[in-house]
mmCIF file of C-alpha atoms and ligand atoms in Angstrom:
data_model
loop_
_atom_site.group_PDB
_atom_site.id
_atom_site.type_symbol
_atom_site.label_atom_id
_atom_site.label_comp_id
_atom_site.label_asym_id
_atom_site.label_seq_id
_atom_site.Cartn_x
_atom_site.Cartn_y
_atom_site.Cartn_z
ATOM 1 C CA MET A 1 91.456 73.738 102.641
ATOM 2 C CA LYS A 2 91.005 72.945 99.469
ATOM 3 C CA HIS A 3 90.723 76.651 97.883
ATOM 4 C CA PHE A 4 92.258 79.840 99.120
ATOM 5 C CA VAL A 5 88.906 82.378 98.493
ATOM 6 C CA SER A 6 87.969 83.906 101.733
ATOM 7 C CA LEU A 7 89.545 84.191 105.647
ATOM 8 C CA SER A 8 86.181 83.607 107.167
ATOM 9 C CA ASP A 9 86.127 79.593 105.649
ATOM 10 C CA LEU A 10 89.383 78.517 107.542
ATOM 11 C CA THR A 11 88.632 77.794 110.860
ATOM 12 C CA PRO A 12 90.978 78.630 113.469
ATOM 13 C CA GLN A 13 93.645 75.384 113.868
ATOM 14 C CA GLU A 14 93.916 76.137 110.235
ATOM 15 C CA VAL A 15 94.895 80.042 110.132
ATOM 16 C CA GLN A 16 97.204 79.094 112.912
ATOM 17 C CA LYS A 17 98.485 75.604 111.428
ATOM 18 C CA LEU A 18 99.287 78.348 108.316
ATOM 19 C CA LEU A 19 101.298 80.813 110.582
ATOM 20 C CA ALA A 20 103.301 78.040 111.261
ATOM 21 C CA LEU A 21 104.593 76.638 108.409
ATOM 22 C CA ALA A 22 105.287 80.311 107.475
ATOM 23 C CA SER A 23 107.373 80.853 110.058
ATOM 24 C CA ARG A 24 108.926 77.487 109.133
ATOM 25 C CA LEU A 25 109.578 78.564 105.803
ATOM 26 C CA LYS A 26 111.151 82.612 106.166
ATOM 27 C CA GLU A 27 113.613 80.708 108.871
ATOM 28 C CA GLU A 28 114.683 78.342 106.068
ATOM 29 C CA TRP A 29 114.304 81.036 103.901
ATOM 30 C CA ARG A 30 116.960 82.844 106.065
ATOM 31 C CA MET A 31 119.077 80.021 105.956
ATOM 32 C CA GLY A 32 119.128 79.783 102.392
ATOM 33 C CA GLY A 33 118.224 76.144 102.583
ATOM 34 C CA ASN A 34 114.989 76.442 100.832
ATOM 35 C CA SER A 35 112.907 72.910 100.738
ATOM 36 C CA PRO A 36 111.730 72.382 96.533
ATOM 37 C CA LEU A 37 108.249 71.076 98.206
ATOM 38 C CA LEU A 38 106.018 72.429 95.664
ATOM 39 C CA ALA A 39 109.401 71.159 92.444
ATOM 40 C CA GLY A 40 107.790 70.368 89.020
ATOM 41 C CA LYS A 41 104.336 72.501 90.054
ATOM 42 C CA THR A 42 103.160 75.043 88.497
ATOM 43 C CA LEU A 43 100.928 78.262 89.108
ATOM 44 C CA GLY A 44 98.795 80.161 86.673
ATOM 45 C CA MET A 45 98.738 83.501 88.033
ATOM 46 C CA ILE A 46 95.916 85.673 85.308
ATOM 47 C CA PHE A 47 95.161 89.131 87.112
ATOM 48 C CA GLN A 48 93.107 91.777 86.139
ATOM 49 C CA LYS A 49 94.324 93.884 87.579
ATOM 50 C CA PRO A 50 98.162 95.635 88.267
ATOM 51 C CA SER A 51 100.677 94.411 90.764
ATOM 52 C CA LEU A 52 103.407 94.896 92.436
ATOM 53 C CA ARG A 53 103.560 92.680 95.405
ATOM 54 C CA THR A 54 101.364 89.788 95.214
ATOM 55 C CA ARG A 55 102.077 89.205 91.373
ATOM 56 C CA VAL A 56 106.139 89.431 92.265
ATOM 57 C CA SER A 57 106.056 87.539 95.730
ATOM 58 C CA PHE A 58 104.285 84.021 94.788
ATOM 59 C CA GLU A 59 106.203 84.144 91.502
ATOM 60 C CA VAL A 60 109.074 84.080 94.007
ATOM 61 C CA GLY A 61 107.981 82.296 96.568
ATOM 62 C CA MET A 62 107.057 79.774 93.837
ATOM 63 C CA GLY A 63 109.982 78.979 92.722
ATOM 64 C CA GLN A 64 112.110 79.218 95.612
ATOM 65 C CA LEU A 65 109.549 76.022 95.987
ATOM 66 C CA GLY A 66 111.268 74.710 93.733
ATOM 67 C CA GLY A 67 107.644 75.587 91.486
ATOM 68 C CA ARG A 68 106.647 78.503 88.485
ATOM 69 C CA ALA A 69 104.872 79.985 87.990
ATOM 70 C CA LEU A 70 102.802 81.990 84.681
ATOM 71 C CA TYR A 71 101.919 85.382 85.070
ATOM 72 C CA LEU A 72 98.815 85.679 82.398
ATOM 73 C CA SER A 73 98.635 89.951 82.065
ATOM 74 C CA PRO A 74 94.752 90.932 81.866
ATOM 75 C CA GLN A 75 95.293 91.370 77.707
ATOM 76 C CA GLU A 76 95.798 87.762 77.472
ATOM 77 C CA VAL A 77 93.392 86.143 79.417
ATOM 78 C CA GLN A 78 90.487 88.646 79.212
ATOM 79 C CA MET A 79 88.057 86.390 81.851
ATOM 80 C CA GLY A 80 84.231 87.177 81.669
ATOM 81 C CA GLN A 81 85.345 88.627 78.328
ATOM 82 C CA ARG A 82 87.677 86.725 75.369
ATOM 83 C CA GLU A 83 85.795 83.703 77.259
ATOM 84 C CA PRO A 84 83.402 82.680 79.630
ATOM 85 C CA VAL A 85 85.185 82.201 83.533
ATOM 86 C CA ALA A 86 83.787 78.683 83.827
ATOM 87 C CA ASP A 87 86.183 77.414 80.551
ATOM 88 C CA VAL A 88 88.953 80.080 82.132
ATOM 89 C CA ALA A 89 88.778 77.780 85.218
ATOM 90 C CA ARG A 90 88.279 74.156 82.947
ATOM 91 C CA VAL A 91 90.672 75.199 80.771
ATOM 92 C CA LEU A 92 93.673 76.272 83.065
ATOM 93 C CA SER A 93 92.806 72.738 85.405
ATOM 94 C CA ARG A 94 94.846 70.837 82.769
ATOM 95 C CA TYR A 95 97.715 72.271 82.350
ATOM 96 C CA VAL A 96 98.867 74.482 86.279
ATOM 97 C CA ASP A 97 98.390 72.321 89.533
ATOM 98 C CA ILE A 98 96.842 76.063 90.710
ATOM 99 C CA ILE A 99 95.534 78.880 89.872
ATOM 100 C CA LEU A 100 95.319 82.110 91.438
ATOM 101 C CA ALA A 101 93.348 85.408 90.441
ATOM 102 C CA ARG A 102 92.701 88.973 91.541
ATOM 103 C CA VAL A 103 89.646 90.022 90.189
ATOM 104 C CA PHE A 104 87.425 92.836 89.975
ATOM 105 C CA ALA A 105 84.066 90.525 90.982
ATOM 106 C CA HIS A 106 83.960 88.060 93.844
ATOM 107 C CA ALA A 107 82.108 86.400 92.582
ATOM 108 C CA ASP A 108 83.890 85.047 89.406
ATOM 109 C CA ILE A 109 86.695 84.463 92.150
ATOM 110 C CA GLU A 110 84.610 82.101 93.868
ATOM 111 C CA GLU A 111 82.848 80.950 89.718
ATOM 112 C CA LEU A 112 86.664 80.141 89.220
ATOM 113 C CA ALA A 113 86.969 78.135 92.356
ATOM 114 C CA ALA A 114 83.656 75.580 91.650
ATOM 115 C CA ARG A 115 84.710 75.069 88.101
ATOM 116 C CA ALA A 116 88.944 74.504 88.588
ATOM 117 C CA ARG A 117 89.744 70.712 89.552
ATOM 118 C CA VAL A 118 92.850 72.757 90.404
ATOM 119 C CA PRO A 119 92.783 74.616 94.006
ATOM 120 C CA VAL A 120 91.807 78.166 93.291
ATOM 121 C CA ILE A 121 93.689 81.017 94.895
ATOM 122 C CA ASN A 122 91.468 85.097 95.909
ATOM 123 C CA ALA A 123 94.540 87.649 94.972
ATOM 124 C CA LEU A 124 91.926 90.068 95.471
ATOM 125 C CA SER A 125 88.865 90.833 94.586
ATOM 126 C CA ASP A 126 86.427 94.159 95.188
ATOM 127 C CA TYR A 127 85.497 92.359 98.364
ATOM 128 C CA SER A 128 88.291 90.605 99.929
ATOM 129 C CA HIS A 129 92.106 90.465 100.017
ATOM 130 C CA PRO A 130 92.564 86.541 102.000
ATOM 131 C CA CYS A 131 96.303 86.851 101.251
ATOM 132 C CA GLN A 132 96.631 90.549 103.299
ATOM 133 C CA GLY A 133 95.300 90.087 105.538
ATOM 134 C CA LEU A 134 96.921 86.680 106.369
ATOM 135 C CA SER A 135 100.107 87.359 106.058
ATOM 136 C CA ASP A 136 99.908 90.546 108.293
ATOM 137 C CA LEU A 137 98.359 88.388 110.841
ATOM 138 C CA PHE A 138 102.475 86.237 110.302
ATOM 139 C CA THR A 139 103.570 90.150 111.056
ATOM 140 C CA ILE A 140 101.997 90.938 113.744
ATOM 141 C CA HIS A 141 102.824 88.287 115.795
ATOM 142 C CA GLU A 142 105.823 88.346 114.498
ATOM 143 C CA LYS A 143 106.493 92.100 116.180
ATOM 144 C CA PHE A 144 104.540 91.553 119.067
ATOM 145 C CA GLY A 145 104.768 87.129 119.693
ATOM 146 C CA ARG A 146 101.056 86.447 119.974
ATOM 147 C CA LEU A 147 98.289 88.568 118.449
ATOM 148 C CA LYS A 148 95.556 87.358 120.810
ATOM 149 C CA GLY A 149 94.469 90.941 123.113
ATOM 150 C CA LEU A 150 96.622 93.128 121.174
ATOM 151 C CA LYS A 151 94.156 96.237 119.441
ATOM 152 C CA LEU A 152 94.137 97.113 116.081
ATOM 153 C CA ALA A 153 92.818 99.770 113.982
ATOM 154 C CA TYR A 154 91.657 100.566 110.767
ATOM 155 C CA VAL A 155 91.674 103.984 109.688
ATOM 156 C CA GLY A 156 90.006 104.423 105.705
ATOM 157 C CA ASP A 157 87.889 103.006 103.603
ATOM 158 C CA GLY A 158 85.603 99.714 105.020
ATOM 159 C CA ASN A 159 87.657 97.520 101.380
ATOM 160 C CA ASN A 160 88.169 94.437 100.912
ATOM 161 C CA VAL A 161 91.527 94.836 103.179
ATOM 162 C CA ALA A 162 88.798 96.086 105.473
ATOM 163 C CA HIS A 163 86.504 92.776 105.332
ATOM 164 C CA SER A 164 89.810 90.454 105.858
ATOM 165 C CA LEU A 165 91.193 92.714 108.979
ATOM 166 C CA LEU A 166 87.943 91.798 110.325
ATOM 167 C CA PHE A 167 87.557 88.379 109.667
ATOM 168 C CA ALA A 168 91.626 87.887 109.891
ATOM 169 C CA SER A 169 90.379 89.347 113.842
ATOM 170 C CA GLY A 170 88.382 87.097 114.802
ATOM 171 C CA LEU A 171 89.719 84.248 113.951
ATOM 172 C CA VAL A 172 92.891 84.251 116.436
ATOM 173 C CA GLY A 173 91.067 86.604 119.186
ATOM 174 C CA MET A 174 92.938 89.804 118.607
ATOM 175 C CA ASP A 175 90.574 93.170 118.967
ATOM 176 C CA ILE A 176 89.555 94.918 115.514
ATOM 177 C CA SER A 177 88.170 98.758 115.379
ATOM 178 C CA VAL A 178 87.251 100.381 112.213
ATOM 179 C CA ALA A 179 85.861 103.960 111.511
ATOM 180 C CA THR A 180 85.265 104.513 107.819
ATOM 181 C CA PRO A 181 83.198 107.952 106.963
ATOM 182 C CA ARG A 182 79.770 107.467 107.828
ATOM 183 C CA GLY A 183 78.229 105.502 104.345
ATOM 184 C CA PHE A 184 81.731 104.073 103.606
ATOM 185 C CA GLU A 185 81.721 101.287 106.592
ATOM 186 C CA PRO A 186 82.595 97.308 105.903
ATOM 187 C CA HIS A 187 79.594 95.639 103.648
ATOM 188 C CA ALA A 188 77.291 94.219 106.064
ATOM 189 C CA LYS A 189 77.716 91.243 104.634
ATOM 190 C CA ALA A 190 81.522 90.797 106.171
ATOM 191 C CA GLN A 191 80.142 92.362 109.007
ATOM 192 C CA ASP A 192 77.710 89.864 110.210
ATOM 193 C CA ARG A 193 80.337 87.111 109.426
ATOM 194 C CA ALA A 194 83.667 88.805 111.451
ATOM 195 C CA LYS A 195 81.698 88.945 114.490
ATOM 196 C CA GLU A 196 80.671 86.206 114.082
ATOM 197 C CA LEU A 197 84.147 85.094 114.353
ATOM 198 C CA ALA A 198 84.532 87.385 117.190
ATOM 199 C CA GLN A 199 81.882 85.370 119.202
ATOM 200 C CA ALA A 200 83.445 82.892 119.541
ATOM 201 C CA SER A 201 86.707 83.580 119.329
ATOM 202 C CA GLY A 202 86.132 86.399 122.596
ATOM 203 C CA SER A 203 87.948 89.265 121.267
ATOM 204 C CA ARG A 204 86.122 92.566 119.953
ATOM 205 C CA MET A 205 85.020 94.015 116.867
ATOM 206 C CA GLU A 206 84.066 98.233 116.909
ATOM 207 C CA ILE A 207 83.047 99.582 113.171
ATOM 208 C CA THR A 208 83.086 103.814 114.008
ATOM 209 C CA ASN A 209 82.538 106.665 112.230
ATOM 210 C CA ASP A 210 84.865 108.459 114.702
ATOM 211 C CA PRO A 211 88.859 108.099 113.627
ATOM 212 C CA LEU A 212 89.583 109.027 117.286
ATOM 213 C CA VAL A 213 87.664 106.812 119.951
ATOM 214 C CA ALA A 214 89.625 103.419 117.195
ATOM 215 C CA VAL A 215 92.714 104.388 117.531
ATOM 216 C CA GLN A 216 92.564 104.321 121.033
ATOM 217 C CA GLY A 217 95.047 101.917 122.898
ATOM 218 C CA ALA A 218 95.400 100.166 119.555
ATOM 219 C CA ASP A 219 98.889 98.072 119.140
ATOM 220 C CA VAL A 220 98.735 98.259 115.173
ATOM 221 C CA ILE A 221 96.938 101.361 113.543
ATOM 222 C CA TYR A 222 96.901 100.576 109.966
ATOM 223 C CA THR A 223 95.389 102.483 106.813
ATOM 224 C CA ASP A 224 94.704 102.091 102.376
ATOM 225 C CA VAL A 225 94.595 103.617 99.923
ATOM 226 C CA TRP A 226 90.376 105.889 99.973
ATOM 227 C CA THR A 227 90.450 104.542 96.024
ATOM 228 C CA SER A 228 91.155 100.759 95.687
ATOM 229 C CA MET A 229 92.396 100.094 91.844
ATOM 230 C CA GLY A 230 88.404 99.756 89.663
ATOM 231 C CA GLN A 231 86.845 103.450 91.816
ATOM 232 C CA GLU A 232 89.026 105.822 90.255
ATOM 233 C CA GLU A 233 87.383 107.730 88.935
ATOM 234 C CA GLU A 234 85.672 108.380 92.504
ATOM 235 C CA ARG A 235 89.024 109.890 93.609
ATOM 236 C CA GLU A 236 88.335 113.149 93.922
ATOM 237 C CA LYS A 237 84.911 112.815 95.585
ATOM 238 C CA ARG A 238 86.593 110.767 98.107
ATOM 239 C CA LYS A 239 88.821 113.106 99.264
ATOM 240 C CA PRO A 240 88.176 115.299 101.394
ATOM 241 C CA ILE A 241 85.221 112.913 102.713
ATOM 242 C CA PHE A 242 87.790 110.678 104.336
ATOM 243 C CA THR A 243 90.344 113.765 105.137
ATOM 244 C CA LEU A 244 89.766 113.781 109.320
ATOM 245 C CA TYR A 245 91.302 109.801 108.421
ATOM 246 C CA GLN A 246 94.728 110.604 107.738
ATOM 247 C CA ILE A 247 97.244 108.347 109.507
ATOM 248 C CA ASN A 248 98.767 111.296 110.660
ATOM 249 C CA ARG A 249 101.494 112.857 114.243
ATOM 250 C CA GLN A 250 98.397 113.933 115.286
ATOM 251 C CA LEU A 251 96.060 110.225 115.324
ATOM 252 C CA LEU A 252 98.829 109.126 115.932
ATOM 253 C CA GLU A 253 99.279 110.676 119.367
ATOM 254 C CA LYS A 254 95.210 110.309 120.356
ATOM 255 C CA SER A 255 95.936 106.465 120.313
ATOM 256 C CA GLU A 256 98.136 107.033 123.264
ATOM 257 C CA GLY A 257 100.569 104.132 123.448
ATOM 258 C CA GLN A 258 103.556 103.601 120.376
ATOM 259 C CA PRO A 259 101.621 101.441 117.289
ATOM 260 C CA LEU A 260 102.982 100.547 114.572
ATOM 261 C CA VAL A 261 101.958 101.137 111.794
ATOM 262 C CA MET A 262 100.955 99.803 108.857
ATOM 263 C CA HIS A 263 99.642 99.647 104.693
ATOM 264 C CA PRO A 264 99.167 96.959 102.298
ATOM 265 C CA LEU A 265 101.192 99.294 99.730
ATOM 266 C CA PRO A 266 100.758 100.854 96.608
ATOM 267 C CA ALA A 267 100.088 104.177 99.652
ATOM 268 C CA HIS A 268 98.960 107.564 98.451
ATOM 269 C CA ARG A 269 101.684 110.014 100.165
ATOM 270 C CA GLY A 270 99.215 113.158 101.704
ATOM 271 C CA GLU A 271 96.060 111.856 101.050
ATOM 272 C CA GLU A 272 95.415 107.988 103.739
ATOM 273 C CA ILE A 273 99.302 108.843 105.680
ATOM 274 C CA THR A 274 101.724 111.054 106.064
ATOM 275 C CA SER A 275 104.845 110.485 104.891
ATOM 276 C CA GLU A 276 106.272 111.162 108.105
ATOM 277 C CA ILE A 277 104.528 109.054 109.385
ATOM 278 C CA LEU A 278 105.239 105.437 106.888
ATOM 279 C CA GLU A 279 108.300 106.327 106.320
ATOM 280 C CA GLY A 280 108.411 106.689 110.375
ATOM 281 C CA PRO A 281 110.113 104.993 113.281
ATOM 282 C CA LEU A 282 106.285 102.487 113.738
ATOM 283 C CA SER A 283 105.861 102.390 110.647
ATOM 284 C CA ILE A 284 106.678 98.680 110.084
ATOM 285 C CA VAL A 285 104.935 98.603 105.973
ATOM 286 C CA TYR A 286 108.605 97.245 104.565
ATOM 287 C CA ASP A 287 108.089 94.612 106.732
ATOM 288 C CA GLN A 288 104.480 94.142 105.671
ATOM 289 C CA ALA A 289 105.673 93.896 102.036
ATOM 290 C CA GLU A 290 108.510 90.910 101.925
ATOM 291 C CA ASN A 291 106.245 88.568 104.498
ATOM 292 C CA ARG A 292 103.731 88.100 102.050
ATOM 293 C CA MET A 293 106.397 86.445 100.627
ATOM 294 C CA HIS A 294 106.811 83.920 102.985
ATOM 295 C CA LEU A 295 103.195 83.691 103.783
ATOM 296 C CA GLN A 296 102.536 82.299 100.574
ATOM 297 C CA LYS A 297 104.151 79.977 99.687
ATOM 298 C CA ALA A 298 102.326 78.957 102.451
ATOM 299 C CA ILE A 299 99.410 78.725 101.435
ATOM 300 C CA LEU A 300 100.383 76.854 98.320
ATOM 301 C CA VAL A 301 101.976 74.222 100.050
ATOM 302 C CA GLY A 302 98.809 73.939 102.319
ATOM 303 C CA LEU A 303 96.668 73.751 99.373
ATOM 304 C CA LEU A 304 99.077 71.224 97.970
ATOM 305 C CA ARG A 305 100.870 70.098 100.104
ATOM 306 C CA PRO A 306 98.776 69.261 103.018
ATOM 307 C CA GLU A 307 100.765 66.977 104.746
ATOM 308 C CA GLU A 308 103.073 69.896 105.415
ATOM 309 C CA LEU A 309 101.073 72.117 107.650
HETATM 310 N N1 CP B 1 99.578 94.687 98.810
HETATM 311 C C1 CP B 1 99.177 94.630 97.087
HETATM 312 O O1 CP B 1 98.333 93.508 97.038
HETATM 313 O O2 CP B 1 100.466 94.787 96.222
HETATM 314 P P1 CP B 1 100.058 95.156 94.748
HETATM 315 O O3 CP B 1 98.351 95.689 94.865
HETATM 316 O O4 CP B 1 101.128 95.801 93.783
HETATM 317 O O5 CP B 1 99.638 93.341 94.574
HETATM 318 N N1 NVA B 2 92.408 98.828 98.572
HETATM 319 C C1 NVA B 2 92.836 98.521 97.313
HETATM 320 C C2 NVA B 2 94.001 96.981 98.110
HETATM 321 C C3 NVA B 2 95.420 97.018 97.136
HETATM 322 C C4 NVA B 2 96.509 96.103 97.807
HETATM 323 C C5 NVA B 2 93.118 97.803 96.404
HETATM 324 O O1 NVA B 2 91.837 97.447 96.287
HETATM 325 O O2 NVA B 2 92.904 98.599 95.503
#
């Protein structure tokens, strides 16, 4: 593992090792004895978009590992505007040991990785959110004690988070059904790659426009915002198109089980999910948010100290 740009680049074995390392690091943290595995190391964090979870969990996680993190705001770096992505990659590589970036264009992350001399982590692009997808596997495994054979239903926009969940599910043999309005399906390229991963692990992958089909028999029901960062001007136009794709009590009842409910946050209560469900007993969204930190510590260690994997 040289960079962490897309889950579709990982092998199932690497995924299992990262999950196991995250579990070990979480246990150490719980017992109050974090190992300073990254003492003296610096993480440079480039953000072109806002963040609460990603920024804080990486910064705090790096500190727990004995390293430090530098937050570089959109105004500061102005990647691609003040200077080219390739220069940002080459210059930062001279100062820091590892770089993460949250960007609009996925091509910018790929270019950073191509030009940097140090590992690069995708902290969300318009195409994918691999830290979220892998961390969600960790959370689901923690709740169920297994991944293979479970069914995840994703209802909403076929966006960056949906893409990473498709890859994540295929890698571990978890069934996934994604329901989106017509025209908002996951990107064809992501569907094709996820299908290959699913075939290799023997899991089922389904893309539908019917939320009732998706949630049928699901162990986990997952949703995300209808309008992602960068699409703000489409928000009002999208609302009526997505109305039937809300996670609410009626939809949950249709699953005919007691599915756990996940959301990467931030959530828009009353849009993609009702407040009742988000705050209800089946929601695990705050455990999910916490686990970002534990899993991302494993990514950092996996990239900088691969012998620990
Ligand atoms: N889920 C997530 O990535 O949250 P932030 O946008 O706050 O980092
Ligand atoms: N799909 C959302 C995820 C935020 C964590 C976005 O890109 O804004």
